[in-house]
XYZ file of C-alpha atoms in Angstrom:
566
model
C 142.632 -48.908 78.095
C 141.641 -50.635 74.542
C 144.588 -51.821 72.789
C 145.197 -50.733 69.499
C 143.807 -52.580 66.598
C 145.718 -55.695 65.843
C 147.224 -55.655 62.154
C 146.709 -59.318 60.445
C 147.918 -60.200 56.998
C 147.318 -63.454 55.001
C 149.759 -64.808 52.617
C 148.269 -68.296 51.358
C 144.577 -69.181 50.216
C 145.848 -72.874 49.489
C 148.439 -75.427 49.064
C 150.364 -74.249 46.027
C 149.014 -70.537 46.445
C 152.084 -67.964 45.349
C 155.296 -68.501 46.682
C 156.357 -64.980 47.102
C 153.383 -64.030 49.264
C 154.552 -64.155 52.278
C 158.079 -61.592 51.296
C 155.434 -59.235 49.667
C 153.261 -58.890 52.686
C 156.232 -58.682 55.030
C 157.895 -55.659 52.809
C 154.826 -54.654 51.987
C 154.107 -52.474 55.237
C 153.506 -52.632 58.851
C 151.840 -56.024 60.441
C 151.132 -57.957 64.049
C 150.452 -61.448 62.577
C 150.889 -63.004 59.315
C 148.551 -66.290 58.594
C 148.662 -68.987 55.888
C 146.015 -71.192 54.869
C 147.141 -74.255 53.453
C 144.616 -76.550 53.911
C 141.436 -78.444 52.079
C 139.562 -81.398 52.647
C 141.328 -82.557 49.304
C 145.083 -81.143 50.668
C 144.272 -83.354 53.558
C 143.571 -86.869 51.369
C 147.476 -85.538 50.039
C 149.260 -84.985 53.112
C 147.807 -88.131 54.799
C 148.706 -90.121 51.893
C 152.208 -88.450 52.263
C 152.165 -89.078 55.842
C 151.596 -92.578 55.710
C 154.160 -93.507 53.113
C 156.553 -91.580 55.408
C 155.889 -90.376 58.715
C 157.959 -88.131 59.166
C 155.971 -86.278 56.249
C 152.406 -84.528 56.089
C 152.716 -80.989 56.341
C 152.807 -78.145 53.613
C 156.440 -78.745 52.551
C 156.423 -75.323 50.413
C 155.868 -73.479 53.875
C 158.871 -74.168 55.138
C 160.543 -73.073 51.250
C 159.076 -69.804 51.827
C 160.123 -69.537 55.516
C 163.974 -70.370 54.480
C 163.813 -66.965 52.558
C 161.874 -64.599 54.964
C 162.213 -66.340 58.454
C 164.921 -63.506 59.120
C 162.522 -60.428 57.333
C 159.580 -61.454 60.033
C 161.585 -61.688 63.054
C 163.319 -58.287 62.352
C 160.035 -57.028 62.006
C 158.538 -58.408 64.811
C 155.668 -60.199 62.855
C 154.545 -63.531 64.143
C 153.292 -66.153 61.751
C 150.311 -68.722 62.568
C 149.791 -71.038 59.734
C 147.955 -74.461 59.123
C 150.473 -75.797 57.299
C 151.352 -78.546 59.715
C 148.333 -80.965 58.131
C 148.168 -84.264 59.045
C 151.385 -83.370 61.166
C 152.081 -80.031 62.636
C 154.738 -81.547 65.529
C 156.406 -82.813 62.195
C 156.711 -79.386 61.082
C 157.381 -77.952 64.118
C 160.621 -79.416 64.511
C 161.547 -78.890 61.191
C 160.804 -74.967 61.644
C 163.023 -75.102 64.493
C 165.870 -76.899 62.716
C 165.787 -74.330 59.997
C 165.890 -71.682 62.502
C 168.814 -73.512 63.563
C 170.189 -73.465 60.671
C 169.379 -70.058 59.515
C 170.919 -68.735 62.916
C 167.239 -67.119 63.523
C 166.419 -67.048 67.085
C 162.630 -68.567 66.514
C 160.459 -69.636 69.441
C 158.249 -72.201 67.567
C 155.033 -74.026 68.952
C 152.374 -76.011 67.668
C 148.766 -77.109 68.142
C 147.581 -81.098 68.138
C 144.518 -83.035 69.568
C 142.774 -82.687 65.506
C 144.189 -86.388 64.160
C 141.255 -88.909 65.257
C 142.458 -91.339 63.047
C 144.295 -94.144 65.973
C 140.412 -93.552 67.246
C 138.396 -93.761 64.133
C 137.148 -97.436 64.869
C 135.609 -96.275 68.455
C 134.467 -93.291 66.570
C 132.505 -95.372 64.001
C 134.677 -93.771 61.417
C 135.184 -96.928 59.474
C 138.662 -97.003 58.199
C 139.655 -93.925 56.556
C 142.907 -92.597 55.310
C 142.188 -89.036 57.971
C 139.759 -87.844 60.300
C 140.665 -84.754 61.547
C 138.444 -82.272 63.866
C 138.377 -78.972 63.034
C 139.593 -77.337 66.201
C 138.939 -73.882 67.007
C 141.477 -70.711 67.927
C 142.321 -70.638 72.017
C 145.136 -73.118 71.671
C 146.436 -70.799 68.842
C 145.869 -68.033 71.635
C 147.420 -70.248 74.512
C 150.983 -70.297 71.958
C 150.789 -66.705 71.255
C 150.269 -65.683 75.058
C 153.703 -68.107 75.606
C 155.698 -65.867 73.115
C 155.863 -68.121 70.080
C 156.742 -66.222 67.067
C 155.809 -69.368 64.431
C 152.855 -71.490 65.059
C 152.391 -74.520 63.650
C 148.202 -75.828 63.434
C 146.504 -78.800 61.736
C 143.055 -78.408 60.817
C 141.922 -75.679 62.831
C 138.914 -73.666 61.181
C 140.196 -71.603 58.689
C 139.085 -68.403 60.926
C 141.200 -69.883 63.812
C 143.815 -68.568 62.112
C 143.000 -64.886 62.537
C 140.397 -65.709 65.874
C 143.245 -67.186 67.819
C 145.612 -63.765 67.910
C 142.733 -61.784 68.311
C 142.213 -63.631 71.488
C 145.660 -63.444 72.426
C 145.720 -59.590 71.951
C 142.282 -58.314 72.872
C 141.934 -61.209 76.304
C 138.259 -62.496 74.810
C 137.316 -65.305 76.825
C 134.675 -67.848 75.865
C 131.947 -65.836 76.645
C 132.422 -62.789 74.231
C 130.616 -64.476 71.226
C 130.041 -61.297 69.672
C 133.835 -60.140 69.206
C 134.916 -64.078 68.410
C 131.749 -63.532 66.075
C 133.704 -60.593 64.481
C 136.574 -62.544 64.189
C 135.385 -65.381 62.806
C 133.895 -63.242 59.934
C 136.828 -61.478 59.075
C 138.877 -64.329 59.349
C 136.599 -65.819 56.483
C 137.395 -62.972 54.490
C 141.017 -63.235 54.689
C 141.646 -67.155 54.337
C 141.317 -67.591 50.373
C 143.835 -64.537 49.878
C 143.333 -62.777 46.258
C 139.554 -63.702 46.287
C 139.297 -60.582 48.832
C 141.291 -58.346 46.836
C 139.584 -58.763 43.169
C 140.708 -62.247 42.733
C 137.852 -64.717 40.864
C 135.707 -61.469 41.027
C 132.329 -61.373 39.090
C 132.701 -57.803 38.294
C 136.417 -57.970 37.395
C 135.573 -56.368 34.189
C 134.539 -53.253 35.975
C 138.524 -52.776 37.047
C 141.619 -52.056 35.022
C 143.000 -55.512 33.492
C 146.387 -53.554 34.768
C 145.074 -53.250 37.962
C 143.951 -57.086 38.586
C 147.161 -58.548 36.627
C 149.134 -59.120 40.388
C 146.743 -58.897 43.029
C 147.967 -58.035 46.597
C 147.413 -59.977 49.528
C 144.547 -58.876 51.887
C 145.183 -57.509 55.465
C 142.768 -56.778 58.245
C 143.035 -54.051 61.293
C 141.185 -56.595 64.249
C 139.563 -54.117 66.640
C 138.587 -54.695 70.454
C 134.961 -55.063 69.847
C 135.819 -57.988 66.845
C 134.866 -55.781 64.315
C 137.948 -54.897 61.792
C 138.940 -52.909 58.157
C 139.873 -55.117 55.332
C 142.434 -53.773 53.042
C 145.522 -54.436 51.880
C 149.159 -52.651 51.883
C 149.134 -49.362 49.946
C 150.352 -49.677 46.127
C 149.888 -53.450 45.898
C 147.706 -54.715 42.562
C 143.967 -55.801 43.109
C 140.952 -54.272 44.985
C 138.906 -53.646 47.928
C 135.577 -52.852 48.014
C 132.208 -54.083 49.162
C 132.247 -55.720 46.102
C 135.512 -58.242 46.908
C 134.534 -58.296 50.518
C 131.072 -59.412 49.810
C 132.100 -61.948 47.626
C 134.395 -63.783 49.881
C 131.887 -63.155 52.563
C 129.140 -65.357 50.366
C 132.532 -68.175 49.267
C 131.386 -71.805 50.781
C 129.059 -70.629 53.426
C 126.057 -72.926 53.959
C 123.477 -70.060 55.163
C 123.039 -67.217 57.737
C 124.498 -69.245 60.233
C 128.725 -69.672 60.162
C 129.332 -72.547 62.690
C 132.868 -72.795 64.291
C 133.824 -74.534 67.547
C 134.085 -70.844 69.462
C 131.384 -69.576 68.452
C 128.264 -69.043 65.861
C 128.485 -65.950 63.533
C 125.461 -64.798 62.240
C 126.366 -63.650 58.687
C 122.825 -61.978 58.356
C 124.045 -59.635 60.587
C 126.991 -58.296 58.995
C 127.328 -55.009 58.026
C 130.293 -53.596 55.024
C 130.872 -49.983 54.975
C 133.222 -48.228 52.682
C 136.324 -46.873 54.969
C 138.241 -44.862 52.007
C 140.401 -46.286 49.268
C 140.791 -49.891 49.543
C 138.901 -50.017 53.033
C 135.897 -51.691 53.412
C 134.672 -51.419 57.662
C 133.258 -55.123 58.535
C 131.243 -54.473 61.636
C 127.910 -55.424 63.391
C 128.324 -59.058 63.302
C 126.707 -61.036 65.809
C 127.872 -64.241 67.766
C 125.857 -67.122 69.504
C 126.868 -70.451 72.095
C 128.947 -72.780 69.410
C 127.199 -76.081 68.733
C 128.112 -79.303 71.198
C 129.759 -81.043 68.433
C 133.064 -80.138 66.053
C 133.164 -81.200 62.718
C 135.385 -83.818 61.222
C 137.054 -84.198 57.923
C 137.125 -87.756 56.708
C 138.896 -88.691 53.984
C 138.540 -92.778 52.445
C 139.725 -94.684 49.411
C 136.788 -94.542 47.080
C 138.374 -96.390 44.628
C 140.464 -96.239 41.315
C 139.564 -93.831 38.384
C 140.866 -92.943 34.885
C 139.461 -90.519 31.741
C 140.106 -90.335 28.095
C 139.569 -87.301 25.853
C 138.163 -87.370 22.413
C 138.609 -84.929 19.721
C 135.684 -84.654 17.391
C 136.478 -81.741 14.422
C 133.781 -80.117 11.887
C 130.069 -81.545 10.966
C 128.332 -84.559 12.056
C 129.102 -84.108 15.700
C 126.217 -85.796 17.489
C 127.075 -89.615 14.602
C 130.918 -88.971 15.352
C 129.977 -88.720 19.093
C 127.688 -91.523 18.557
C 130.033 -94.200 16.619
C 133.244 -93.832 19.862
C 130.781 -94.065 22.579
C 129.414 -97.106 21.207
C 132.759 -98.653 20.023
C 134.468 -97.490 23.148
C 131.917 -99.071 25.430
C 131.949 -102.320 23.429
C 135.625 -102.993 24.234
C 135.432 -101.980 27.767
C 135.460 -105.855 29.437
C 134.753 -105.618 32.483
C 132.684 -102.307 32.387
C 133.711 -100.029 34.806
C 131.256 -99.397 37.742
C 130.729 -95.784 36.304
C 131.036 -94.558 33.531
C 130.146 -90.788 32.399
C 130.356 -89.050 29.235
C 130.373 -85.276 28.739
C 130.855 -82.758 25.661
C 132.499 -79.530 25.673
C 132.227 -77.025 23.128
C 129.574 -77.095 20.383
C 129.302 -77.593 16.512
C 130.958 -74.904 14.529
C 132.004 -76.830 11.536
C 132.891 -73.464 9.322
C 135.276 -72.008 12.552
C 138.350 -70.284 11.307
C 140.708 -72.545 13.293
C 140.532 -76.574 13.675
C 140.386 -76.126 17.368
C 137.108 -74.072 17.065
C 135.562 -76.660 14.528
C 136.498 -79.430 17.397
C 134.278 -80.597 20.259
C 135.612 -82.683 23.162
C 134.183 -85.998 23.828
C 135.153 -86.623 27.470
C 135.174 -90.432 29.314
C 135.457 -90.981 32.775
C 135.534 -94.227 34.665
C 135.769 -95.262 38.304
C 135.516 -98.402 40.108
C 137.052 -100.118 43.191
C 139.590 -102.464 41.179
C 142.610 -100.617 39.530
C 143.278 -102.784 36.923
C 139.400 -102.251 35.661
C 140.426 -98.665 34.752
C 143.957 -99.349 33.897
C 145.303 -100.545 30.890
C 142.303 -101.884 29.192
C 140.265 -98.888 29.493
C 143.593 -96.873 28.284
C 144.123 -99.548 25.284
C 140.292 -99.373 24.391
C 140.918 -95.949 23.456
C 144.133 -96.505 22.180
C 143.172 -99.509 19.955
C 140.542 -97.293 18.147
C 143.111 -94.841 16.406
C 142.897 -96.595 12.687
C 138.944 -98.081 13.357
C 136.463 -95.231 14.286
C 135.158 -91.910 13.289
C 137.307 -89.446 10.569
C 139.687 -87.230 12.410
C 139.845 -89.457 15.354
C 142.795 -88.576 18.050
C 142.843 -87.724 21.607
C 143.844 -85.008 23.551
C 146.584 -86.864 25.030
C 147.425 -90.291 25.289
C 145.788 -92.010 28.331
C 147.084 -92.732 31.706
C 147.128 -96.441 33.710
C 144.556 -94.829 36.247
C 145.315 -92.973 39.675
C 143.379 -93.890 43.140
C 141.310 -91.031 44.567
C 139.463 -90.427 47.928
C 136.020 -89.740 49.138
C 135.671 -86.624 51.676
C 132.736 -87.251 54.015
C 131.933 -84.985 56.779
C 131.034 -86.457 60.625
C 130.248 -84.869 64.153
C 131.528 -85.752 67.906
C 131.140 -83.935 70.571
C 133.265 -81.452 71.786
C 134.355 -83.380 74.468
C 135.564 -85.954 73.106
C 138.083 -83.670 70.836
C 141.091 -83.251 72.458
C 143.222 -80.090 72.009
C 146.723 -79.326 72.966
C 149.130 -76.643 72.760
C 152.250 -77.214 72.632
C 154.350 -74.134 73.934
C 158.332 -73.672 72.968
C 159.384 -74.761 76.105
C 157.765 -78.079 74.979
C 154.837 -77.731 77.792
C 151.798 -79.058 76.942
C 148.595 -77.485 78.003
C 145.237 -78.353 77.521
C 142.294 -76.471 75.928
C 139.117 -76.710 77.942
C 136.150 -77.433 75.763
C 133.370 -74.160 75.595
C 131.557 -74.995 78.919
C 128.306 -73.447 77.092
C 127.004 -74.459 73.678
C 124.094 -74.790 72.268
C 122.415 -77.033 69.253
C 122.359 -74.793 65.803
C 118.435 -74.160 64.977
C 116.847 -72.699 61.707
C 116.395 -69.380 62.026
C 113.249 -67.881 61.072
C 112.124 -67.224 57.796
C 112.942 -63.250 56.526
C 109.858 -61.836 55.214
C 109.701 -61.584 51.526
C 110.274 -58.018 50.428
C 107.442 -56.985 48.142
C 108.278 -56.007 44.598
C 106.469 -53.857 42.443
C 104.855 -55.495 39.230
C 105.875 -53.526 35.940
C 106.899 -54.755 32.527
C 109.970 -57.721 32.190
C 112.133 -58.426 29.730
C 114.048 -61.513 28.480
C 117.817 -61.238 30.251
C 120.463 -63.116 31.480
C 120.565 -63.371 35.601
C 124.076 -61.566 35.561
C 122.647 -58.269 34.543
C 121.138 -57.921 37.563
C 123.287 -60.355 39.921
C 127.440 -60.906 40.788
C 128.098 -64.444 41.766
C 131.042 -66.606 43.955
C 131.003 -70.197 44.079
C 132.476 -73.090 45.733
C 131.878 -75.891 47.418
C 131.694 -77.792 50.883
C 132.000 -81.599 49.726
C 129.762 -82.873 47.326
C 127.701 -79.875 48.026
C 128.034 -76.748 46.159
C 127.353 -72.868 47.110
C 126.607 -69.943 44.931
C 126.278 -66.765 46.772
C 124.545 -64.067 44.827
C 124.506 -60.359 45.447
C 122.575 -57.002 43.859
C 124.234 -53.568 43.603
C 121.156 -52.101 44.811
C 118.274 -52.292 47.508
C 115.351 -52.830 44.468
C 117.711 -55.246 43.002
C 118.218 -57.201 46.161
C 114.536 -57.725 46.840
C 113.730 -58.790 43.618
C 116.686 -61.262 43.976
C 115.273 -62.509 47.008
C 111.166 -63.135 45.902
C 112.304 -64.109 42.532
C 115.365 -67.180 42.928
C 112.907 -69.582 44.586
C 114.370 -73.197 44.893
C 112.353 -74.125 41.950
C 113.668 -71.328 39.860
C 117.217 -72.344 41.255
C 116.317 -76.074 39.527
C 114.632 -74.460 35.989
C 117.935 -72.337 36.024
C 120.498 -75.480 36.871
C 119.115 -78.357 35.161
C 121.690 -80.454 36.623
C 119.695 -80.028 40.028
C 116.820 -80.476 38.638
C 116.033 -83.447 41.096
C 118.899 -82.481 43.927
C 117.786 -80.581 47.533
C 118.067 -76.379 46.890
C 118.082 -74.224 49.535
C 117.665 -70.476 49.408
C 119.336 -68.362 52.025
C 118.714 -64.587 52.076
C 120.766 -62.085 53.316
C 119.290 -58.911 53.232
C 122.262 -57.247 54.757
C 124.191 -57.986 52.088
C 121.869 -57.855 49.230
C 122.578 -61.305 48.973
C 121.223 -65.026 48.725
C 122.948 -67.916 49.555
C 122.425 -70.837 47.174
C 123.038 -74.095 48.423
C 122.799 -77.443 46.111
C 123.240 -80.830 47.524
C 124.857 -83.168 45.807
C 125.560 -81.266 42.659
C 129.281 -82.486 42.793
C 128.897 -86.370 43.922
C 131.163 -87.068 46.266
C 133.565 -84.624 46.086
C 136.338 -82.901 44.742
C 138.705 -85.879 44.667
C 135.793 -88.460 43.227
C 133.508 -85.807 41.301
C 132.980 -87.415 37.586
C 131.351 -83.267 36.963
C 133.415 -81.199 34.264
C 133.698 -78.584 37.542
C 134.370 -80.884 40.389
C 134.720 -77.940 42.849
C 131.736 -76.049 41.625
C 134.118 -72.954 41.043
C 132.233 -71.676 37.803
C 128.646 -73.225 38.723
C 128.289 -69.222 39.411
C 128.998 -67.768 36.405
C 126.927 -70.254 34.502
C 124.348 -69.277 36.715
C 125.127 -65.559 35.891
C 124.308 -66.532 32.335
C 120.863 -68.264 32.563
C 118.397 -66.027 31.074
C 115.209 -65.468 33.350
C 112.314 -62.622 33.050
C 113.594 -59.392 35.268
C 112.161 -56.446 35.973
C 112.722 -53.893 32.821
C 113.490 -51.248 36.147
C 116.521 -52.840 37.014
C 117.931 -52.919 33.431
């Protein structure tokens, strides 16, 4: 007999995501399992530097806040909760979920999942010395904890789909072999981690909705079926959306092509299919799975060095001289120069604006280099010092800081085998998690034949009128996933955002590697830019380090489309 579909709910998207969550989606309605995702490579430069000024730190400290108020609502509702928030220490957090169980007078069965922190063996690794290096473990020793009766477990960096794979396994018995229904899994597991972005959150089209109806969006929920495929929705009259529309775009969020690599299996996201299911439904189905690759990714996070920035405000005409004369005095009093420095504007002349702030540009310094002291209190006094000595109107948007140290995320790969993974089940047993015994290198797939489009007359229009657009970004690289409303609209889409056109259109990648994905399936591309934001989140110098927006400006770009599909 199939058992029924497995109700999973998600009630974080980040570290700092809204504290209530979790108490809306347990009142909210019926669920199984109720997941958290807490982590990024940046939350994990945080909660090792937390960890290593105290060890007994390193986990997602607001977890535990929100667990204080409903740890009593889940377990009278039967709802078990699998979250990430352990970090750089999930035993850590572990124990402390049991003590406030304890405390609370909650009868909890708590374990937790370890074998992810690499760092005693980044040396042998050839890590160099970094502050983490954590592998991203997969979902069976989630499973293992479940199948042991924990009602709270406690991960570190699993994938983020681990969190939703590793219950399915536990409910539905899919061993390693059944790729397709991890596959499944794995998909709408990507759907749910980020939260609101599923339910109208950050949505392209959000202008097509109600303002009342986006102002509080609900958390997104999933019914997990035998076969891996599952209905996204979310509990009956909570804010937001669903439609093909949110689902597609959190679908297209940080994906690096067709192919969606985790350490159980490969989902093919070219295979995907999204079919309206009634009001707030959307059916995720037809998805594929493949042999995971030999190797697991690792998250390394290092000291790059020490940075600082300084604002300048530069009101009415003569932008460009005004611009001109602080660059050139600033610079002159910077001794030592910094090892970068980058200057950016935002906003644009509008002398004759009705308010001062819309006559004002932003002049915007930023410095890094590996000494503190180089962008610490000189670079903050060079500003400083020019108050009474540079361009009319001078003052800053706020008084600079003495500099703050920030980290360098770097991906690496080791095998599988070398990974170890551990669950560790209330009784305190430990048990091992096999590695997959089959694998299987990832390969390009081949190219999709270009979908002819008829010739007719163009006109001069911005992408967006044809195209909806999520961004994000995986390191210093940065994804835009871009999606049509229609079949004519799709194939033009595809034959017309070449790599080149990507690079005409973004002229900030005018000399960085584009790739072009297409995924016909869901009238989509898949636009991935290397390099776009440096280094990373934590080190980018760009004015949107995490490529959130790189989208929308994309949107904007004006190209020659089709007068048929306007």
């Amino acid at each position: 007999m199939t058992p029924p579909a497995l109700r999973v709910g998600n009630a974080s998207g980040f570290y700092g995501d809204r504290r209530a969550a979790v108490r809306e989606m347990l009142e909210g309605g019926p669920l199984d399992v109720l997941t958290g995702d807490y982590l990024a490579e940046l939350t994990m430069l945080i909660l090792g530097r937390d960890r290593a000024r105290d060890a007994s730190r390193g986990y997602a400290r607001t977890f535990l806040a929100q667990l204080e108020e409903c740890l009593g609502l889940a377990r009278d509702r039967g709802v078990r909760l699998v979250v990430n928030a352990g970090g750089t220490n999930p035993a850590g957090l572990a124990d402390a979920v049991r003590a406030l169980a304890d405390r609370l007078g909650v009868p909890t069965a708590v374990a937790h999942v370890e074998g992810d922190d690499l760092l005693p063996r980044a040396a042998e690794l050839g890590f160099g010395e970094p502050i983490t290096a954590n592998a991203y473990l997969g979902a069976f020793g989630i499973a293992e904890c479940l199948r042991a009766g924990a009602d709270v477990v406690v991960t570190g960096r699993v994938t983020d789909a681990s969190l939703v794979v590793g219950p399915g396994i536990a409910h539905f018995g899919w061993g390693r072999e059944d790729h397709d229904a991890i596959a499944g899994a794995m998909a709408c597991g990507h759907v749910l981690e980020c939260g609101t972005q599923a339910t109208g959150g950050n949505l392209s089209a959000f202008d097509e909705h109600p303002l009342e109806q986006l102002l509080h969006p609900g958390f997104p929920l999933a019914e997990l079926r035998a076969d891996g495929s599952s209905v996204i929705t979310k509990h009956p009259g909570t804010g937001g959306v669903v439609d093909v529309d949110t689902v597609t775009a959190q679908l297209l969020y940080e994906i690096t092509g067709a192919r969606y690599a985790g350490p159980d299996a490969v989902a093919r996201f070219d295979t995907v299919r999204l079919t309206p299911d009634g009001p707030d439904r959307v059916l995720l189905d037809g998805v594929r799975g493949e042999a995971p690759p030999p190797d697991v990714k690792v998250c390394l996070n290092a000291l790059g060095g020490h940075r600082n920035e300084v604002t300048f405000v530069l009101t009415g005409d003569r932008i460009e001289a005004k611009a001109a004369l602080a660059r050139a005095q600033f610079e002159a009093a910077l001794d030592p120069r910094p090892a970068e420095l980058v200057w950016s504007t935002v906003g644009v002349q509008r002398p004759d604006a009705d308010t001062e702030a819309g006559a004002s540009v932003l002049l915007r310094a930023q410095a890094t280099d590996p000494v503190a002291e180089v962008v610490g209190r000189a670079f903050s006094g060079a500003a400083v010092e020019m108050a009474l000595a540079s361009y009319p109107g001078f003052h800053l948007t706020a008084p600079p800081g003495s500099g703050s140290a920030y980290g360098v995320y770097a991906p690496a790969y080791v095998p599988q085998t070398a990974v170890p993974h551990v669950a560790v089940l209330p009784d305190g047993s430990r048990v091992d998690i096999p590695p997959p015994a089959v694998t299987a290198p990832l390969a390009d797939l081949p190219a999709v034949p270009a979908t002819s489009v008829e010739p007719g007359p163009t006109r001069r229009a911005p992408l967006g009128a044809v195209a909806r657009a999520r961004s994000g970004d995986k390191g210093g690289t940065a994804n835009v996933g871009l999606w049509a409303r229609t079949d004519e609209g799709a194939a033009w889409l595809a034959a017309a955002l070449t790599p080149d056109v990507v690079r005409e259109l973004l002229p900030e990648a005018a000399d960085l590697p584009v790739t072009v994905h297409p995924l016909p399936n869901l009238r989509a591309v898949d636009v991935v830019v290397e390099g776009l934001l440096g280094q990373g989140v934590a080190a980018s110098t760009r004015f949107d380090p995490q490529g959130k927006a790189v989208g929308e400006w994309l949107r904007g770009r004006e190209m020659d489309i089709p007068e048929a599909l306007l």
